[in-house]
């Protein structure tokens, strides 16, 4: 519970518990006083990977995709590690733009609902093409969507054999569509640039900012023959040429896809993968994703070959995803201006609020001080109080939330 509510209230690192003395946070974490860093850290270190896997499976929100059409993105997030004592595998870290020691979390993300679906932790040397097929099969088997459109970045198809593995999976599963950003290898880019100009269809899109001139893209459809295959096995390819005005070079964005829709529709579906990247940015800056526990075992006898313990890494990574999903669910129940709000916005507006706690023999009363926009919480608080929720770790007391009336705040000189 401490690991759940710490990112919700903005507690960045576990050692910050030493200076946490808030009584409300203590009640959230299941006690009368705030937990210590040693207690929480010891629990994290002793998490077993198979127990974490079971927890992740049972708490995954598969009901969001079951029996429905789902547009799901699969991608990695690299967590850099700065240790020099242990030799851990290297991987590419985008924020540093280089290969360095790291560990990775692979997520499946529903880009239309902006929700995380599942997670898998791995060493830094594991790449997207290694887990693309297993993660897709997990969503298909556990989620059972009516139709799944899987989106992948270029890391899932570094080799033509990786592309063929995804295409073979799509051939075996009739309700699966795969769209993959193709690697821009020089010999293939030359072939795409040599396509006849008559194949390209021009489209106009809004500019990069309000008032900016519209930009032009040109789409063409062709087929690409993979290494060692015949022309009959060529994969459908959507080539997007982004026209850059002035002396700059045009940008080329090729996509491999099994979809049968028009090229513009395929491109628009793939562009929604940006919601996944945005979700990572929110998790890093608002939930401190890069501070999750390390996966290498610090008690390994051989520092050159440390053991890998993915239990703590995957557990905290998944708890952060659940907090992200819960904040999104809360935002949908608030006024329209909060729909799609980031976790940090929800925290500043509704979580980090002063108030008083009154503990009676039968109830815990949370009396919030007046704050701007408190009327947005009134329907939710009324609904929660009507449910008569109980707090098991507080002698089963009933939870009662209360807002300061607006007239009372004005009379006392409040805003």
GROMACS .gro file of N, CA, C and O in nm, residues 368-412:
model
  180
  368UNK      N    1  -1.188   1.818   0.479
  368UNK     CA    2  -1.095   1.891   0.394
  368UNK      C    3  -1.114   2.041   0.409
  368UNK      O    4  -1.227   2.090   0.417
  369UNK      N    5  -1.002   2.113   0.413
  369UNK     CA    6  -1.008   2.258   0.413
  369UNK      C    7  -1.059   2.307   0.277
  369UNK      O    8  -1.048   2.238   0.176
  370UNK      N    9  -1.117   2.427   0.273
  370UNK     CA   10  -1.167   2.478   0.144
  370UNK      C   11  -1.054   2.496   0.043
  370UNK      O   12  -0.942   2.535   0.079
  371UNK      N   13  -1.082   2.465  -0.082
  371UNK     CA   14  -0.983   2.480  -0.189
  371UNK      C   15  -1.057   2.514  -0.318
  371UNK      O   16  -1.175   2.483  -0.334
  372UNK      N   17  -0.992   2.581  -0.409
  372UNK     CA   18  -1.058   2.619  -0.536
  372UNK      C   19  -1.101   2.496  -0.615
  372UNK      O   20  -1.028   2.398  -0.627
  373UNK      N   21  -1.221   2.503  -0.667
  373UNK     CA   22  -1.273   2.393  -0.748
  373UNK      C   23  -1.322   2.274  -0.671
  373UNK      O   24  -1.340   2.166  -0.729
  374UNK      N   25  -1.350   2.290  -0.542
  374UNK     CA   26  -1.392   2.175  -0.463
  374UNK      C   27  -1.530   2.123  -0.502
  374UNK      O   28  -1.562   2.007  -0.475
  375UNK      N   29  -1.610   2.207  -0.568
  375UNK     CA   30  -1.742   2.161  -0.609
  375UNK      C   31  -1.734   2.047  -0.709
  375UNK      O   32  -1.830   1.970  -0.726
  376UNK      N   33  -1.618   2.032  -0.777
  376UNK     CA   34  -1.604   1.922  -0.872
  376UNK      C   35  -1.603   1.787  -0.803
  376UNK      O   36  -1.636   1.684  -0.863
  377UNK      N   37  -1.564   1.784  -0.674
  377UNK     CA   38  -1.559   1.658  -0.599
  377UNK      C   39  -1.689   1.624  -0.530
  377UNK      O   40  -1.703   1.513  -0.478
  378UNK      N   41  -1.783   1.716  -0.525
  378UNK     CA   42  -1.906   1.693  -0.448
  378UNK      C   43  -1.980   1.567  -0.492
  378UNK      O   44  -2.017   1.484  -0.407
  379UNK      N   45  -2.006   1.544  -0.623
  379UNK     CA   46  -2.078   1.421  -0.661
  379UNK      C   47  -2.001   1.294  -0.624
  379UNK      O   48  -2.061   1.195  -0.580
  380UNK      N   49  -1.869   1.296  -0.637
  380UNK     CA   50  -1.790   1.177  -0.604
  380UNK      C   51  -1.792   1.149  -0.454
  380UNK      O   52  -1.802   1.034  -0.411
  381UNK      N   53  -1.780   1.255  -0.374
  381UNK     CA   54  -1.782   1.236  -0.229
  381UNK      C   55  -1.918   1.186  -0.183
  381UNK      O   56  -1.928   1.097  -0.096
  382UNK      N   57  -2.025   1.239  -0.239
  382UNK     CA   58  -2.159   1.191  -0.203
  382UNK      C   59  -2.175   1.043  -0.238
  382UNK      O   60  -2.233   0.965  -0.160
  383UNK      N   61  -2.125   1.005  -0.353
  383UNK     CA   62  -2.134   0.864  -0.394
  383UNK      C   63  -2.053   0.774  -0.302
  383UNK      O   64  -2.096   0.664  -0.265
  384UNK      N   65  -1.931   0.820  -0.266
  384UNK     CA   66  -1.846   0.740  -0.178
  384UNK      C   67  -1.907   0.726  -0.039
  384UNK      O   68  -1.908   0.616   0.019
  385UNK      N   69  -1.960   0.833   0.017
  385UNK     CA   70  -2.022   0.824   0.149
  385UNK      C   71  -2.145   0.736   0.148
  385UNK      O   72  -2.175   0.667   0.247
  386UNK      N   73  -2.218   0.735   0.037
  386UNK     CA   74  -2.336   0.649   0.027
  386UNK      C   75  -2.299   0.502   0.026
  386UNK      O   76  -2.379   0.416   0.067
  387UNK      N   77  -2.178   0.468  -0.018
  387UNK     CA   78  -2.135   0.328  -0.021
  387UNK      C   79  -2.095   0.276   0.117
  387UNK      O   80  -2.080   0.155   0.134
  388UNK      N   81  -2.076   0.367   0.212
  388UNK     CA   82  -2.039   0.330   0.349
  388UNK      C   83  -1.915   0.240   0.351
  388UNK      O   84  -1.916   0.129   0.404
  389UNK      N   85  -1.809   0.289   0.291
  389UNK     CA   86  -1.684   0.213   0.284
  389UNK      C   87  -1.623   0.197   0.423
  389UNK      O   88  -1.629   0.287   0.507
  390UNK      N   89  -1.565   0.080   0.445
  390UNK     CA   90  -1.500   0.049   0.572
  390UNK      C   91  -1.349   0.037   0.553
  390UNK      O   92  -1.301   0.003   0.445
  391UNK      N   93  -1.273   0.068   0.659
  391UNK     CA   94  -1.127   0.060   0.656
  391UNK      C   95  -1.087  -0.061   0.741
  391UNK      O   96  -1.088  -0.053   0.864
  392UNK      N   97  -1.051  -0.174   0.678
  392UNK     CA   98  -1.024  -0.296   0.756
  392UNK      C   99  -0.910  -0.280   0.854
  392UNK      O  100  -0.914  -0.336   0.965
  393UNK      N  101  -0.802  -0.209   0.816
  393UNK     CA  102  -0.686  -0.198   0.903
  393UNK      C  103  -0.703  -0.092   1.012
  393UNK      O  104  -0.611  -0.067   1.088
  394UNK      N  105  -0.820  -0.030   1.019
  394UNK     CA  106  -0.848   0.070   1.123
  394UNK      C  107  -0.972   0.027   1.202
  394UNK      O  108  -1.067   0.101   1.219
  395UNK      N  109  -0.967  -0.099   1.248
  395UNK     CA  110  -1.078  -0.158   1.324
  395UNK      C  111  -1.211  -0.145   1.251
  395UNK      O  112  -1.317  -0.126   1.313
  396UNK      N  113  -1.205  -0.156   1.119
  396UNK     CA  114  -1.326  -0.157   1.034
  396UNK      C  115  -1.409  -0.031   1.052
  396UNK      O  116  -1.533  -0.034   1.039
  397UNK      N  117  -1.344   0.083   1.075
  397UNK     CA  118  -1.418   0.208   1.087
  397UNK      C  119  -1.471   0.252   0.951
  397UNK      O  120  -1.412   0.224   0.847
  398UNK      N  121  -1.582   0.323   0.954
  398UNK     CA  122  -1.642   0.374   0.831
  398UNK      C  123  -1.571   0.502   0.789
  398UNK      O  124  -1.537   0.587   0.872
  399UNK      N  125  -1.545   0.514   0.659
  399UNK     CA  126  -1.480   0.633   0.605
  399UNK      C  127  -1.585   0.736   0.565
  399UNK      O  128  -1.678   0.705   0.490
  400UNK      N  129  -1.569   0.859   0.616
  400UNK     CA  130  -1.660   0.969   0.586
  400UNK      C  131  -1.576   1.087   0.536
  400UNK      O  132  -1.485   1.133   0.607
  401UNK      N  133  -1.603   1.132   0.415
  401UNK     CA  134  -1.536   1.249   0.360
  401UNK      C  135  -1.629   1.369   0.368
  401UNK      O  136  -1.750   1.357   0.345
  402UNK      N  137  -1.571   1.485   0.397
  402UNK     CA  138  -1.651   1.606   0.413
  402UNK      C  139  -1.576   1.725   0.358
  402UNK      O  140  -1.454   1.740   0.380
  403UNK      N  141  -1.648   1.812   0.287
  403UNK     CA  142  -1.593   1.937   0.235
  403UNK      C  143  -1.640   2.054   0.321
  403UNK      O  144  -1.750   2.051   0.377
  404UNK      N  145  -1.557   2.156   0.329
  404UNK     CA  146  -1.597   2.277   0.399
  404UNK      C  147  -1.698   2.352   0.313
  404UNK      O  148  -1.672   2.379   0.196
  405UNK      N  149  -1.816   2.385   0.366
  405UNK     CA  150  -1.914   2.458   0.285
  405UNK      C  151  -1.858   2.590   0.236
  405UNK      O  152  -1.777   2.655   0.302
  406UNK      N  153  -1.902   2.631   0.117
  406UNK     CA  154  -1.850   2.754   0.058
  406UNK      C  155  -1.883   2.876   0.143
  406UNK      O  156  -1.802   2.966   0.158
  407UNK      N  157  -2.005   2.879   0.201
  407UNK     CA  158  -2.043   2.993   0.282
  407UNK      C  159  -1.955   3.005   0.406
  407UNK      O  160  -1.918   3.112   0.447
  408UNK      N  161  -1.915   2.886   0.461
  408UNK     CA  162  -1.829   2.887   0.581
  408UNK      C  163  -1.691   2.940   0.546
  408UNK      O  164  -1.630   3.017   0.623
  409UNK      N  165  -1.640   2.902   0.431
  409UNK     CA  166  -1.505   2.950   0.392
  409UNK      C  167  -1.504   3.099   0.367
  409UNK      O  168  -1.409   3.169   0.397
  410UNK      N  169  -1.614   3.155   0.309
  410UNK     CA  170  -1.620   3.297   0.285
  410UNK      C  171  -1.631   3.375   0.415
  410UNK      O  172  -1.570   3.481   0.433
  411UNK      N  173  -1.707   3.319   0.513
  411UNK     CA  174  -1.724   3.389   0.640
  411UNK      C  175  -1.594   3.392   0.720
  411UNK      O  176  -1.568   3.484   0.795
  412UNK      N  177  -1.510   3.288   0.701
  412UNK     CA  178  -1.385   3.284   0.776
  412UNK      C  179  -1.271   3.351   0.704
  412UNK      O  180  -1.156   3.343   0.745
   0.00000   0.00000   0.00000
